[in-house]
Structures are given as C-alpha cells and as structure tokens.
mmCIF file of C-alpha atoms in Angstrom:
data_model
loop_
_atom_site.group_PDB
_atom_site.id
_atom_site.type_symbol
_atom_site.label_atom_id
_atom_site.label_comp_id
_atom_site.label_asym_id
_atom_site.label_seq_id
_atom_site.Cartn_x
_atom_site.Cartn_y
_atom_site.Cartn_z
ATOM 1 C CA MET I 1 71.463 10.927 -29.605
ATOM 2 C CA LYS I 2 71.389 10.869 -26.006
ATOM 3 C CA LYS I 3 73.298 14.227 -24.288
ATOM 4 C CA ARG I 4 76.413 13.657 -22.508
ATOM 5 C CA ILE I 5 75.790 14.404 -18.676
ATOM 6 C CA ASP I 6 78.842 16.125 -17.502
ATOM 7 C CA VAL I 7 77.790 17.538 -13.964
ATOM 8 C CA ILE I 8 78.206 15.381 -10.833
ATOM 9 C CA ALA I 9 75.321 15.713 -8.531
ATOM 10 C CA GLY I 10 76.942 16.870 -5.002
ATOM 11 C CA GLU I 11 76.865 19.980 -2.815
ATOM 12 C CA GLU I 12 79.773 21.819 -4.531
ATOM 13 C CA SER I 13 78.014 21.517 -7.914
ATOM 14 C CA PHE I 14 74.576 22.903 -6.659
ATOM 15 C CA SER I 15 76.381 25.781 -4.850
ATOM 16 C CA ASN I 16 78.093 26.595 -8.103
ATOM 17 C CA LEU I 17 74.832 26.769 -9.670
ATOM 18 C CA SER I 18 73.354 29.063 -7.115
ATOM 19 C CA THR I 19 71.942 32.291 -8.653
ATOM 20 C CA PHE I 20 71.131 34.521 -5.906
ATOM 21 C CA SER I 21 73.283 36.164 -2.745
ATOM 22 C CA ASP I 22 70.817 35.779 -0.328
ATOM 23 C CA ILE I 23 67.346 34.409 0.094
ATOM 24 C CA GLU I 24 65.289 37.990 0.213
ATOM 25 C CA GLU I 25 66.617 38.209 -3.486
ATOM 26 C CA MET I 26 65.244 34.847 -4.460
ATOM 27 C CA ASN I 27 62.032 35.551 -2.633
ATOM 28 C CA LYS I 28 61.604 38.832 -4.563
ATOM 29 C CA THR I 29 62.289 37.220 -7.955
ATOM 30 C CA VAL I 30 59.456 34.593 -7.437
ATOM 31 C CA ARG I 31 56.904 36.900 -6.344
ATOM 32 C CA ILE I 32 57.870 38.896 -9.618
ATOM 33 C CA TYR I 33 57.139 35.646 -11.455
ATOM 34 C CA LYS I 34 53.828 34.915 -9.558
ATOM 35 C CA ASP I 35 52.619 38.076 -10.470
ATOM 36 C CA GLN I 36 53.502 37.346 -14.466
ATOM 37 C CA LEU I 37 52.074 34.212 -14.262
ATOM 38 C CA LYS I 38 48.713 36.114 -12.872
ATOM 39 C CA ALA I 39 49.029 38.289 -15.375
ATOM 40 C CA THR I 40 49.796 35.897 -18.447
ATOM 41 C CA VAL I 41 48.253 32.731 -17.556
ATOM 42 C CA LYS I 42 44.494 32.277 -18.257
ATOM 43 C CA ARG I 43 43.757 29.093 -17.618
ATOM 44 C CA SER I 44 42.916 29.450 -13.449
ATOM 45 C CA ASP I 45 43.686 25.641 -12.803
ATOM 46 C CA VAL I 46 46.961 25.965 -14.833
ATOM 47 C CA GLN I 47 47.872 29.373 -12.875
ATOM 48 C CA VAL I 48 47.428 27.907 -9.989
ATOM 49 C CA ARG I 49 49.303 24.916 -10.458
ATOM 50 C CA LEU I 50 52.657 26.658 -11.926
ATOM 51 C CA ILE I 51 52.427 29.032 -8.835
ATOM 52 C CA SER I 52 52.107 26.000 -6.783
ATOM 53 C CA LEU I 53 55.183 24.410 -8.535
ATOM 54 C CA LEU I 54 57.155 27.798 -8.159
ATOM 55 C CA GLU I 55 56.458 28.084 -4.450
ATOM 56 C CA LEU I 56 57.552 24.514 -3.731
ATOM 57 C CA LEU I 57 61.128 25.127 -5.893
ATOM 58 C CA LYS I 58 61.684 27.958 -3.633
ATOM 59 C CA ARG I 59 60.939 26.499 -0.401
ATOM 60 C CA HIS I 60 63.358 23.584 -1.461
ATOM 61 C CA SER I 61 65.811 26.182 -3.047
ATOM 62 C CA CYS I 62 67.411 27.456 0.484
ATOM 63 C CA LYS I 63 70.204 25.558 1.387
ATOM 64 C CA GLN I 64 72.173 26.264 -2.163
ATOM 65 C CA ILE I 65 70.029 29.415 -2.439
ATOM 66 C CA GLY I 66 67.883 29.140 -6.049
ATOM 67 C CA VAL I 67 68.849 25.450 -6.824
ATOM 68 C CA SER I 68 66.803 22.256 -5.891
ATOM 69 C CA TYR I 69 67.401 18.903 -6.792
ATOM 70 C CA MET I 70 63.919 16.994 -5.884
ATOM 71 C CA CYS I 71 62.771 14.434 -8.709
ATOM 72 C CA LYS I 72 60.023 15.064 -10.262
ATOM 73 C CA ASN I 73 58.186 11.906 -8.386
ATOM 74 C CA THR I 74 58.608 13.622 -5.180
ATOM 75 C CA ILE I 75 57.210 16.877 -6.325
ATOM 76 C CA ALA I 76 54.299 14.980 -7.760
ATOM 77 C CA ASP I 77 53.523 13.380 -4.424
ATOM 78 C CA ILE I 78 53.613 16.812 -2.857
ATOM 79 C CA LEU I 79 51.453 18.464 -5.115
ATOM 80 C CA LYS I 80 49.158 15.562 -5.268
ATOM 81 C CA LEU I 81 49.683 15.588 -9.365
ATOM 82 C CA SER I 82 50.663 13.073 -11.914
ATOM 83 C CA TYR I 83 54.332 12.504 -12.973
ATOM 84 C CA LYS I 84 53.312 13.624 -16.625
ATOM 85 C CA THR I 85 51.756 16.695 -15.273
ATOM 86 C CA VAL I 86 54.678 17.935 -13.353
ATOM 87 C CA GLN I 87 56.641 17.356 -16.483
ATOM 88 C CA ARG I 88 54.541 19.810 -18.487
ATOM 89 C CA LEU I 89 54.668 22.324 -15.544
ATOM 90 C CA VAL I 90 58.086 22.343 -15.484
ATOM 91 C CA LYS I 91 58.586 22.820 -18.976
ATOM 92 C CA LYS I 92 56.229 25.761 -18.954
ATOM 93 C CA LEU I 93 58.140 27.377 -16.415
ATOM 94 C CA GLU I 94 61.409 26.480 -18.480
ATOM 95 C CA ASP I 95 60.042 27.978 -21.647
ATOM 96 C CA LEU I 96 59.122 31.226 -19.861
ATOM 97 C CA GLY I 97 62.872 31.792 -18.469
ATOM 98 C CA MET I 98 61.644 31.678 -14.487
ATOM 99 C CA ILE I 99 63.517 28.195 -14.236
ATOM 100 C CA ARG I 100 66.430 26.144 -16.004
ATOM 101 C CA GLN I 101 67.365 22.425 -15.457
ATOM 102 C CA VAL I 102 70.926 20.864 -15.601
ATOM 103 C CA SER I 103 71.224 17.435 -15.845
ATOM 104 C CA MET I 104 72.989 15.488 -13.127
ATOM 105 C CA LYS I 105 74.730 12.122 -12.740
ATOM 106 C CA ARG I 106 75.757 10.233 -9.422
ATOM 107 C CA LYS I 107 79.451 10.306 -8.337
ATOM 108 C CA LYS I 108 79.131 6.484 -6.789
ATOM 109 C CA ASP I 109 78.053 5.110 -10.179
ATOM 110 C CA MET I 110 77.997 7.547 -12.807
ATOM 111 C CA LEU I 111 74.509 7.096 -13.699
ATOM 112 C CA GLN I 112 71.957 9.766 -14.251
ATOM 113 C CA THR I 113 69.810 10.976 -11.505
ATOM 114 C CA ALA I 114 67.393 14.119 -10.814
ATOM 115 C CA ASN I 115 68.004 17.219 -12.576
ATOM 116 C CA ALA I 116 68.885 20.382 -10.462
ATOM 117 C CA ILE I 117 66.027 23.163 -11.139
ATOM 118 C CA ILE I 118 67.458 26.393 -10.921
ATOM 119 C CA ILE I 119 65.516 29.520 -10.113
ATOM 120 C CA GLN I 120 66.460 32.228 -12.586
ATOM 121 C CA PRO I 121 67.097 35.937 -11.589
ATOM 122 C CA ALA I 122 64.430 37.977 -13.053
ATOM 123 C CA LYS I 123 65.104 40.161 -16.141
ATOM 124 C CA ASN I 124 65.392 43.629 -15.225
ATOM 125 C CA ASP I 125 62.760 45.436 -17.546
ATOM 126 C CA VAL I 126 64.299 48.933 -17.413
ATOM 127 C CA SER I 127 67.830 47.844 -19.176
ATOM 128 C CA ASP I 128 65.594 47.113 -22.071
ATOM 129 C CA LYS I 129 64.125 50.761 -22.534
ATOM 130 C CA ASN I 130 65.759 53.220 -24.618
ATOM 131 C CA PRO I 131 67.471 56.330 -22.309
ATOM 132 C CA PRO I 132 65.419 59.311 -22.177
ATOM 133 C CA LYS I 133 66.910 62.105 -24.409
ATOM 134 C CA LYS I 134 68.566 65.022 -23.000
ATOM 135 C CA SER I 135 67.552 68.517 -23.445
ATOM 136 C CA GLY I 136 69.853 71.084 -25.246
ATOM 137 C CA LYS I 137 69.289 73.423 -22.690
ATOM 138 C CA CYS I 138 69.148 73.167 -18.932
ATOM 139 C CA PRO I 139 67.224 75.381 -16.947
ATOM 140 C CA THR I 140 69.272 77.371 -14.238
ATOM 141 C CA ILE I 141 67.667 76.979 -10.745
ATOM 142 C CA LYS I 142 69.138 79.604 -8.486
ATOM 143 C CA THR I 143 69.568 78.592 -4.977
ATOM 144 C CA THR I 144 71.076 80.197 -1.648
ATOM 145 C CA PRO I 145 73.949 79.045 -0.631
ATOM 146 C CA VAL I 146 73.139 79.633 3.135
ATOM 147 C CA SER I 147 69.676 78.057 3.155
ATOM 148 C CA LEU I 148 71.243 74.988 1.015
ATOM 149 C CA LYS I 149 73.786 74.541 3.882
ATOM 150 C CA GLN I 150 70.963 74.781 6.686
ATOM 151 C CA ASN I 151 69.127 71.947 5.065
ATOM 152 C CA ILE I 152 71.967 69.792 4.748
ATOM 153 C CA ASN I 153 73.039 70.252 8.456
ATOM 154 C CA ASN I 154 69.224 69.858 9.383
ATOM 155 C CA THR I 155 69.155 66.392 7.229
ATOM 156 C CA ARG I 156 72.395 65.424 9.114
ATOM 157 C CA LYS I 157 71.152 65.940 12.161
ATOM 158 C CA ALA I 158 67.875 63.840 11.687
ATOM 159 C CA VAL I 159 69.703 61.205 10.091
ATOM 160 C CA ALA I 160 71.819 60.932 13.001
ATOM 161 C CA GLN I 161 68.941 60.702 15.482
ATOM 162 C CA PHE I 162 67.569 57.938 13.387
ATOM 163 C CA SER I 163 70.378 56.082 13.513
ATOM 164 C CA ASN I 164 70.738 56.052 17.187
ATOM 165 C CA SER I 165 67.265 54.191 17.304
ATOM 166 C CA ASN I 166 66.394 50.579 17.014
ATOM 167 C CA PHE I 167 62.885 50.091 16.393
ATOM 168 C CA ILE I 168 61.597 46.849 15.432
ATOM 169 C CA ALA I 169 58.799 46.707 12.785
ATOM 170 C CA HIS I 170 55.175 46.555 13.812
ATOM 171 C CA TRP I 171 54.781 43.438 11.713
ATOM 172 C CA VAL I 172 57.176 41.625 13.710
ATOM 173 C CA PRO I 173 55.199 40.087 16.617
ATOM 174 C CA GLU I 174 56.042 41.100 20.116
ATOM 175 C CA ALA I 175 56.642 37.480 21.651
ATOM 176 C CA PHE I 176 59.282 36.826 18.808
ATOM 177 C CA ALA I 177 61.090 40.219 18.721
ATOM 178 C CA SER I 178 61.157 39.710 22.308
ATOM 179 C CA LEU I 179 62.754 36.098 22.157
ATOM 180 C CA ALA I 180 64.845 37.090 19.221
ATOM 181 C CA GLY I 181 65.962 40.467 21.115
ATOM 182 C CA SER I 182 67.742 38.408 23.729
ATOM 183 C CA PHE I 183 70.571 37.218 21.275
ATOM 184 C CA TYR I 184 70.495 39.984 18.475
ATOM 185 C CA ALA I 185 70.776 43.672 18.876
ATOM 186 C CA LYS I 186 69.931 44.873 15.324
ATOM 187 C CA ALA I 187 66.381 45.312 14.508
ATOM 188 C CA GLU I 188 67.540 44.382 11.268
ATOM 189 C CA THR I 189 68.304 41.103 12.227
ATOM 190 C CA ILE I 190 65.209 40.280 13.989
ATOM 191 C CA GLN I 191 63.090 41.447 11.258
ATOM 192 C CA GLU I 192 65.128 39.028 8.685
ATOM 193 C CA PHE I 193 64.569 36.215 11.108
ATOM 194 C CA TRP I 194 60.649 36.467 11.221
ATOM 195 C CA LYS I 195 60.507 37.136 7.052
ATOM 196 C CA VAL I 196 62.073 33.532 7.072
ATOM 197 C CA VAL I 197 58.863 32.276 9.093
ATOM 198 C CA LYS I 198 56.647 34.036 7.022
ATOM 199 C CA GLN I 199 57.895 32.964 3.610
ATOM 200 C CA CYS I 200 57.632 29.600 4.898
ATOM 201 C CA ASN I 201 54.337 29.545 5.465
ATOM 202 C CA ARG I 202 53.159 28.567 2.168
ATOM 203 C CA VAL I 203 50.167 29.405 0.344
ATOM 204 C CA ILE I 204 47.532 26.397 0.180
ATOM 205 C CA ASN I 205 45.094 28.367 -2.232
ATOM 206 C CA HIS I 206 46.064 30.917 -4.227
ATOM 207 C CA GLU I 207 42.700 32.030 -5.084
ATOM 208 C CA THR I 208 42.019 32.701 -1.329
ATOM 209 C CA GLU I 209 45.361 33.529 -0.553
ATOM 210 C CA GLU I 210 45.065 31.122 2.619
ATOM 211 C CA ARG I 211 48.153 29.685 4.180
ATOM 212 C CA ALA I 212 48.929 26.494 5.788
ATOM 213 C CA PHE I 213 49.215 27.804 9.279
ATOM 214 C CA THR I 214 47.013 30.793 10.981
ATOM 215 C CA SER I 215 49.218 33.690 12.631
ATOM 216 C CA ALA I 216 48.932 32.076 15.870
ATOM 217 C CA GLY I 217 50.287 28.512 14.250
ATOM 218 C CA GLU I 218 52.998 30.644 12.515
ATOM 219 C CA LEU I 219 53.761 32.479 15.941
ATOM 220 C CA GLU I 220 54.152 29.197 17.415
ATOM 221 C CA ILE I 221 56.303 27.232 14.858
ATOM 222 C CA GLY I 222 58.537 30.770 14.721
ATOM 223 C CA LEU I 223 59.111 30.755 18.625
ATOM 224 C CA LYS I 224 60.199 26.691 18.505
ATOM 225 C CA ALA I 225 62.226 27.118 15.424
ATOM 226 C CA PHE I 226 64.202 30.021 16.884
ATOM 227 C CA LYS I 227 64.819 28.234 20.185
ATOM 228 C CA GLU I 228 66.215 24.984 18.345
ATOM 229 C CA PHE I 229 68.355 27.248 16.210
ATOM 230 C CA VAL I 230 69.903 28.860 19.179
ATOM 231 C CA MET I 231 70.610 25.377 20.679
ATOM 232 C CA LYS I 232 72.537 24.725 17.358
ATOM 233 C CA VAL I 233 74.102 27.837 17.526
ATOM 234 C CA LYS I 234 75.392 27.422 21.343
ATOM 235 C CA ALA I 235 76.640 24.140 20.057
ATOM 236 C CA GLY I 236 78.982 25.478 17.853
ATOM 237 C CA LYS I 237 76.991 23.978 14.314
ATOM 238 C CA ARG I 238 78.532 24.924 11.059
ATOM 239 C CA MET I 239 76.547 27.039 8.999
ATOM 240 C CA ASN I 240 77.957 27.260 5.544
ATOM 241 C CA LYS I 241 75.092 29.288 3.791
ATOM 242 C CA GLY I 242 74.286 31.576 6.769
ATOM 243 C CA GLU I 243 72.432 31.830 9.454
ATOM 244 C CA PHE I 244 69.108 32.687 7.815
ATOM 245 C CA ALA I 245 69.619 29.916 5.195
ATOM 246 C CA TYR I 246 69.948 27.721 8.464
ATOM 247 C CA PHE I 247 67.007 29.024 10.254
ATOM 248 C CA ASN I 248 64.946 28.502 6.998
ATOM 249 C CA GLY I 249 65.465 24.615 7.238
ATOM 250 C CA ILE I 250 64.318 24.604 10.592
ATOM 251 C CA VAL I 251 61.482 26.381 10.115
ATOM 252 C CA ASN I 252 60.518 24.113 6.932
ATOM 253 C CA LYS I 253 61.140 21.069 8.718
ATOM 254 C CA LEU I 254 59.032 22.329 11.523
ATOM 255 C CA MET I 255 56.143 23.240 9.464
ATOM 256 C CA ASP I 256 55.957 20.139 7.066
ATOM 257 C CA LYS I 257 55.954 18.183 10.472
ATOM 258 C CA TYR I 258 52.949 20.138 11.932
ATOM 259 C CA TYR I 259 51.192 20.393 8.365
ATOM 260 C CA TRP I 260 50.691 16.633 7.975
ATOM 261 C CA SER I 261 49.929 15.951 11.481
ATOM 262 C CA MET I 262 46.990 17.995 11.587
#
C-alpha cells in the first residue's frame, strides 16, 4: 500500500525540517561523515561517489540549513551518474544514518514531488561511553593562597590584553580581509565570510583533494561575491537565514557559473 504524503513542499516546511543552527555546524558534521566513509567504505569508486553526493547535498543545503530538495535526476546530471546509481547512493547514506528523506507533495496539485533530503547531525560517540569510575579517595593538593591569587590576576590581565586586539587569521587572504574590513570590524566575522568561500570551492577529485578553483580563482570569486553581497545589503535585501547563508548562495552561483564556463 502506498504511503500517504502529508508534508507540503514549501519554504516553511523546509525550514521546519532544518537540523542545524548554522552552516559551520553542518560543515563540521559533513567532515565527520566524510572521514567515516573513508574509513569504512572499502571500494574506492563507491567511496568517491558517496563523498561527492554528500558534498553536493551540503552545497545545496545552505538556504534551509541541512535541507536540500533537488530531484534525483538533477543530482544524477550534476554527478554524471545514472538515476539508479543515485538512488542506491542516497539509500546507502540513509542506511548509514547520515541523511534521511521526507516525501513531499506540491501545494498546487497535491501530487508527489522531489523528496527533501536532510543531513542528520552526527551522533556524539562520547555519550555512549561509560563514565569513568570515581576513586574512593581524592588526593589533597596543597596550594598557596597568595600564589594562586597572583596566577588568577596575571591570567585576567593577559585575557584583557588579547581582548583588545583584533587580529585576522593568517589563512584569510589580505585582499579579502581588506575589503571585508571596510564593512565589518570583528575579525571573527571576516573569517567566517572567508570560510564560506572556502567551503563552496568543492573537491572535484577526492583522491588527490583537487578543488574546482585554485587559490587565485577562489580569491577572485570571493572578492566579486563580497562586492555583490555589499550591494544587496545596501539595497535593503532581506536575509531571512542570515548574512552568511545569503553570502553562501552568492558564492555558489558564481562558482557554478565560472566552473561550467571554463
């Protein structure tokens, strides 16, 4: 008997299915899953395809974080695979607990449409482990009150000195840091924007870790994307999912455009 479909495809439904609070949390989970696939899937061709599928789902899960709604035919076209192969790969990731599918129907005619594919949060391995046994006796550690107070004061002074600094990490290109620094004061914010550019530059060969764009190409696209982002902000564009998610969409579109025109 065919299962009844109750979920109507739409922005609200996709938003309710979202499993992550921000993009970095989703990226961290995908990195964990990629490591697991490399360690457990023995066939190299299957491993590469599973990782490619996971990367593709991640790249198209930034508007509603963790939720993509591409049909399997589209996935097959992008990955240059058959529809049946994509079905098997999706089923494999689902069996491993890395994703789940939710059947959807269109609002206009209530007929079935593409499933929503949801990246699942990684399970915490530590939580399943037994807590360490407490010893019956606890050794007494003697401390000198005066020296302890001095250490605390020294630590507070060091933290205060660093809190007044605003160093941008060395891995952010100077040109990008300079441009973003004209609009954002916090180093953490500038670094987060560059992380978006890095994660959008997808791996096209998982054996050699070769990415779609070189560092120079990555920087060129990052600068163009940020300028476009600033124009949207100045125009009063609403960013319901936050500025990083919106910037991610701009970078993705530019990278797709440049990649397929090469």
